[in-house]
Short mmCIF file of C-alpha atoms in Angstrom, two decimals:
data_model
loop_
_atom_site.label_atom_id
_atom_site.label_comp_id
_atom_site.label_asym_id
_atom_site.label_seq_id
_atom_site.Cartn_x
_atom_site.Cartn_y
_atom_site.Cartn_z
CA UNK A 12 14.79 -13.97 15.62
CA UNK A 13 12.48 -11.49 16.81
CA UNK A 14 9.24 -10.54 13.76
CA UNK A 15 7.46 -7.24 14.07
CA UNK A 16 3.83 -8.29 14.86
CA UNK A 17 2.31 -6.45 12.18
CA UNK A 18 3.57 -4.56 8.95
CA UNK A 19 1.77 -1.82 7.18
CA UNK A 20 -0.56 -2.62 4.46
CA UNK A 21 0.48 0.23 1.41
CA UNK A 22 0.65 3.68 2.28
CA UNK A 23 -0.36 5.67 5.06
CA UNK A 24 -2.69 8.07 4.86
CA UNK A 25 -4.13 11.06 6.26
CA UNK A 26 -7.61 10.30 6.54
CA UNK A 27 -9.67 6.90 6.84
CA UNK A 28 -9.90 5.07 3.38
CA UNK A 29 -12.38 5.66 0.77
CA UNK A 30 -15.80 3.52 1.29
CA UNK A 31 -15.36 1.33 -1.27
CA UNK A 32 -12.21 0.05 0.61
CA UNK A 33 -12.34 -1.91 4.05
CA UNK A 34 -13.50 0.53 6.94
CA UNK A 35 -12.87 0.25 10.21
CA UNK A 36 -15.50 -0.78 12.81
CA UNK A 37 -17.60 2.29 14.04
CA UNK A 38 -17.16 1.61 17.59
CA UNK A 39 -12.90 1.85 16.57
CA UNK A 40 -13.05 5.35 14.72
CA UNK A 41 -12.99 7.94 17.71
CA UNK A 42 -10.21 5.68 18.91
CA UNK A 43 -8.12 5.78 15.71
CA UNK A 44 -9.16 9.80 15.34
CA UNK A 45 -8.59 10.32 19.27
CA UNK A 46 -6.08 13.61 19.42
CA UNK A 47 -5.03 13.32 23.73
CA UNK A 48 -2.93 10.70 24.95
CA UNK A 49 -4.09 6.82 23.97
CA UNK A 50 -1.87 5.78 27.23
CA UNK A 51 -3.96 7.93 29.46
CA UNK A 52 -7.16 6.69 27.78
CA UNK A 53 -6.48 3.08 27.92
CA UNK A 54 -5.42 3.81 31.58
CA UNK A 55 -9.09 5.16 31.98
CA UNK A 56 -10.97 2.34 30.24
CA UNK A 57 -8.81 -0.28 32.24
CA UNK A 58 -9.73 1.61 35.65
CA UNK A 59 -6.13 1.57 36.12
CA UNK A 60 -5.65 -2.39 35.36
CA UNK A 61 -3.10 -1.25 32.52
CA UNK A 62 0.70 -2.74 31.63
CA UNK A 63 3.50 -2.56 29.21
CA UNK A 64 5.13 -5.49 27.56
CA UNK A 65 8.57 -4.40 25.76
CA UNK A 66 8.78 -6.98 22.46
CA UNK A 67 12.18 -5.35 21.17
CA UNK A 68 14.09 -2.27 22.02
CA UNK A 69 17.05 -2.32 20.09
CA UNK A 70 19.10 -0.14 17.18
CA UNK A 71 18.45 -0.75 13.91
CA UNK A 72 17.31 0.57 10.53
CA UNK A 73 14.01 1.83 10.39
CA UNK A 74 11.44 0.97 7.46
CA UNK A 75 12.04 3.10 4.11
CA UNK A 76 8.20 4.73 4.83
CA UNK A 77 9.53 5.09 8.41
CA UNK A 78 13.04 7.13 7.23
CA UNK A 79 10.70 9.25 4.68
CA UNK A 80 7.83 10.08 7.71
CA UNK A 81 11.34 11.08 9.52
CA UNK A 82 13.03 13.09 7.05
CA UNK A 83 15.82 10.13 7.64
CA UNK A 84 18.37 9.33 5.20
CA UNK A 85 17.66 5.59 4.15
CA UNK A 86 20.76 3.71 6.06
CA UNK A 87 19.87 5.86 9.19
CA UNK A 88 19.84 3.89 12.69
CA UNK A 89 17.55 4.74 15.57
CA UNK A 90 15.88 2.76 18.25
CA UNK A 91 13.21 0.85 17.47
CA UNK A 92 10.86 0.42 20.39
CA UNK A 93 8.29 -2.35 19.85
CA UNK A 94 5.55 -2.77 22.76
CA UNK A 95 2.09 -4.48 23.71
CA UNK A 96 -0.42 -2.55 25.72
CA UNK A 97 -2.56 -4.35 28.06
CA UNK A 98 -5.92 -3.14 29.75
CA UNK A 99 -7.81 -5.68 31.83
CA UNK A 100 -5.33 -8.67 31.13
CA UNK A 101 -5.77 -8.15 27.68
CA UNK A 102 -3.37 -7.51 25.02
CA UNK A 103 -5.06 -4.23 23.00
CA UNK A 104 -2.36 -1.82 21.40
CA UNK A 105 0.70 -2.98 19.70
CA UNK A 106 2.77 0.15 19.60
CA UNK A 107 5.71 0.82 17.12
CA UNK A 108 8.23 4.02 18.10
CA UNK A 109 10.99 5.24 16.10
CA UNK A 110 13.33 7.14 18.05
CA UNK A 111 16.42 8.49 15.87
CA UNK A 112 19.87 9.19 17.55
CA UNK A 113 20.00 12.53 17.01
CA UNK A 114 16.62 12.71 19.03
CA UNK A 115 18.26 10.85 21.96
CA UNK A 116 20.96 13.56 22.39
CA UNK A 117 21.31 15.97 25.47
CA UNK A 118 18.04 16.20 27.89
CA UNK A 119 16.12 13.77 25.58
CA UNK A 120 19.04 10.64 26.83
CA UNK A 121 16.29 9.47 29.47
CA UNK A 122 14.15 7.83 26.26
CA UNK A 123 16.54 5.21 25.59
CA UNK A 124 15.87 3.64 28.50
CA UNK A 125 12.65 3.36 29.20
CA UNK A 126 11.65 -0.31 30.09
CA UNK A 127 8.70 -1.47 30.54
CA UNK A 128 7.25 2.75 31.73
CA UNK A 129 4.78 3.51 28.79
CA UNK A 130 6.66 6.31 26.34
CA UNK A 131 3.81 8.91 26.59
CA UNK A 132 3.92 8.94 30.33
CA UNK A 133 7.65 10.17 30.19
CA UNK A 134 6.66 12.76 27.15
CA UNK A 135 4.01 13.82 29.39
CA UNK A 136 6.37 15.62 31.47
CA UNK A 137 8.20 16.98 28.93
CA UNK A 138 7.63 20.96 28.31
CA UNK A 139 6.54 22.00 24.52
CA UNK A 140 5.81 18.40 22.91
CA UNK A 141 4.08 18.91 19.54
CA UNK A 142 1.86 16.68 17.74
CA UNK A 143 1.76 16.28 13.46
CA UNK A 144 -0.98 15.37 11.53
CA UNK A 145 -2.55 11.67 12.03
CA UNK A 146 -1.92 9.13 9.61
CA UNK A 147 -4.01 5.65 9.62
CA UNK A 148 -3.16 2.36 7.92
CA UNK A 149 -4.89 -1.17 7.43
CA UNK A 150 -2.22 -3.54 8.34
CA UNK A 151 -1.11 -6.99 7.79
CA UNK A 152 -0.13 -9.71 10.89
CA UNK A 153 3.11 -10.61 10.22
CA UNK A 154 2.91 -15.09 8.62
CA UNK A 155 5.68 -15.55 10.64
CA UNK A 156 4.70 -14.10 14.11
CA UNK A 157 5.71 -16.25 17.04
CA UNK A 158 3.88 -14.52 20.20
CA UNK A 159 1.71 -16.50 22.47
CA UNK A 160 -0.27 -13.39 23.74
CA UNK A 161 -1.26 -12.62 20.00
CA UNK A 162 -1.83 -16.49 19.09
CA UNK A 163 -5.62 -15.81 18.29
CA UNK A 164 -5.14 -12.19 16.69
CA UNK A 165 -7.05 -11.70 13.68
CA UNK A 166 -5.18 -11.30 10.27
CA UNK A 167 -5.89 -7.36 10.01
CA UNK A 168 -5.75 -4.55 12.19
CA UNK A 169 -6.12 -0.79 12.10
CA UNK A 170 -3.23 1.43 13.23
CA UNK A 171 -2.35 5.03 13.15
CA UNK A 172 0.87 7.34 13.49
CA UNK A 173 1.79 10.28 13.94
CA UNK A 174 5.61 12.12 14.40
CA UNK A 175 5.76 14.32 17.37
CA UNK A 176 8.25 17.24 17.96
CA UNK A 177 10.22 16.70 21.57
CA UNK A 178 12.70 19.61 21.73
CA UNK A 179 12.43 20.35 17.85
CA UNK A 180 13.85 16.83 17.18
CA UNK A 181 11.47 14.51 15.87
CA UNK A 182 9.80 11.20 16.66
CA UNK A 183 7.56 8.62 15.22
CA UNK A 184 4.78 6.65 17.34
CA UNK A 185 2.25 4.13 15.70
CA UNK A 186 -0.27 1.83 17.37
CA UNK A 187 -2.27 -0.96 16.12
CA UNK A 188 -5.49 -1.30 17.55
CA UNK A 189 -5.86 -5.56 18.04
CA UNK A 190 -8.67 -7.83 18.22
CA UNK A 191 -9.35 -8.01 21.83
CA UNK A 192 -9.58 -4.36 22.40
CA UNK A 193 -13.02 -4.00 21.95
CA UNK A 194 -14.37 -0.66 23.89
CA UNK A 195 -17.98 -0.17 24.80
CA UNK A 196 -17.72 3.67 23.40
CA UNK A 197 -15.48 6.74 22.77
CA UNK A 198 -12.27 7.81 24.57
CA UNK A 199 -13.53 9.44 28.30
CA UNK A 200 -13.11 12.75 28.10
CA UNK A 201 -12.98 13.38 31.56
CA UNK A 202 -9.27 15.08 31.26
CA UNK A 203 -8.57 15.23 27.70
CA UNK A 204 -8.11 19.08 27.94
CA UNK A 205 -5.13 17.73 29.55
CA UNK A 206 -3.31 15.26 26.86
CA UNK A 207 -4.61 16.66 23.97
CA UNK A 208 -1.29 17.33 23.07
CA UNK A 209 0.06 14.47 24.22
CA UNK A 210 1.55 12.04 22.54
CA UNK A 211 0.48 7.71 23.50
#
C-alpha cells in the first residue's frame, strides 16, 4: 500500500520558526520564501533537464490540517495528487496537492487528469489564479517509506504550502524541498515578473 513520503512535523506556520528551533539551511530560504512559480524555477536551474514522477493520484480523505487549510468538512474527499520533481536526474521536490471535488467542477475538469504534466504549468494558463499566504513546516520521512529514488533521503525536510484560488474555488499545493536539491543560489529571476502569481 502506497505511504506518503513525508508527513508534517506539528503545525504549519506562517513564517520560518523561531531560532531556538531547527532552521533551515541559508542557501534553502529564498527557495522556501520564493513567491513565482517553483516549476518554472526548477525548470531554469535544470536548464530544462526537468520531469514529473506521479506517486499517487487517487480520491481520498485529506489530512484533518489539510480539510481545516481548505475550509473542508472533516469526511470530505478530493484528489490527492502526490508527485516527485526531478532536475538534472535528481529527485528534488516532493509535491503534495489537494484538489477538492467541488474545485474539479465545470472548466476546472481538465485537473483531474493531469499525468505526469507538472500542475503549475496547466494553472499557468489559467486566467485570474490567486495565491494565499505561505505557510512552512519541518517535516518528518515517513518509517515506513518504500521508494527507491528516496532510499538515501535524509530523515527531515523543509516544505511549504500555500492554497491558491482557481476560479474562486480553492486548492492546496505543498512541496518538500529533499536532500539532493542542493542549489548553488537564489531562484533566477530572469522572468519572475511573469509567475509571481503563479502557483508550482
Amino acid at each position: 500500500m502506497y505511504q506518503s513520503p513525508f508527513v508534517p512535523t506539528g503545525d504549519w506556520h506562517g513564517q520560518l520558526l523561531e531560532p531556538a528551533h531547527p532552521q533551515p539551511p541559508q542557501v534553502l530560504l529564498p527557495w522556501l520564501e520564493y513567491p513565482g512559480s517553483l516549476t518554472a524555477a526548477l525548470k531554469r536551474l535544470s536548464r530544462g533537464d526537468f520531469r514529473v514522477q506521479v506517486l499517487s493520484q487517487c480520491w481520498q480523505l485529506p489530512r484533518a490540517e489539510e480539510c481545516r487549510a481548505l475550509n473542508l468538512r472533516t469526511h470530505s474527499r478530493a484528489l490527492v495528487r502526490e508527485v516527485l520533481l526531478y532536475g538534472l536526474g535528481h529527485p528534488w521536490v516532493f509535491a503534495r496537492s489537494i484538489l477538492p471535488l467541488r474545485s474539479l467542477q465545470g472548466k476546472s475538469r481538465n485537473l483531474r487528469s493531469l499525468d505526469s504534466r507538472p500542475l503549475g504549468e496547466l494553472l499557468f494558463s489559467e486566467p485570474g489564479i490567486r495565491r494565499g499566504n505561505m505557510e512552512f513546516n519541518h517535516l518528518t520521512r515517513n518509517p515506513c517509506l518504500q521508494l527507491a529514488a528516496l532510499d538515501r533521503e535524509s530523515d527531515n525536510a523543509w516544505g511549504r504550502r500555500s492554497t491558491f484560488w482557481l476560479r474562486d474555488k480553492p486548492l492546496l499545493v505543498a512541496e518538500t524541498f529533499l536532500s539532493s536539491f542542493r542549489p548553488d543560489g537564489p531562484p533566477s529571476r530572469a522572468t519572475a515578473s511573469n509567475d509571481r502569481e503563479n502557483p508550482p
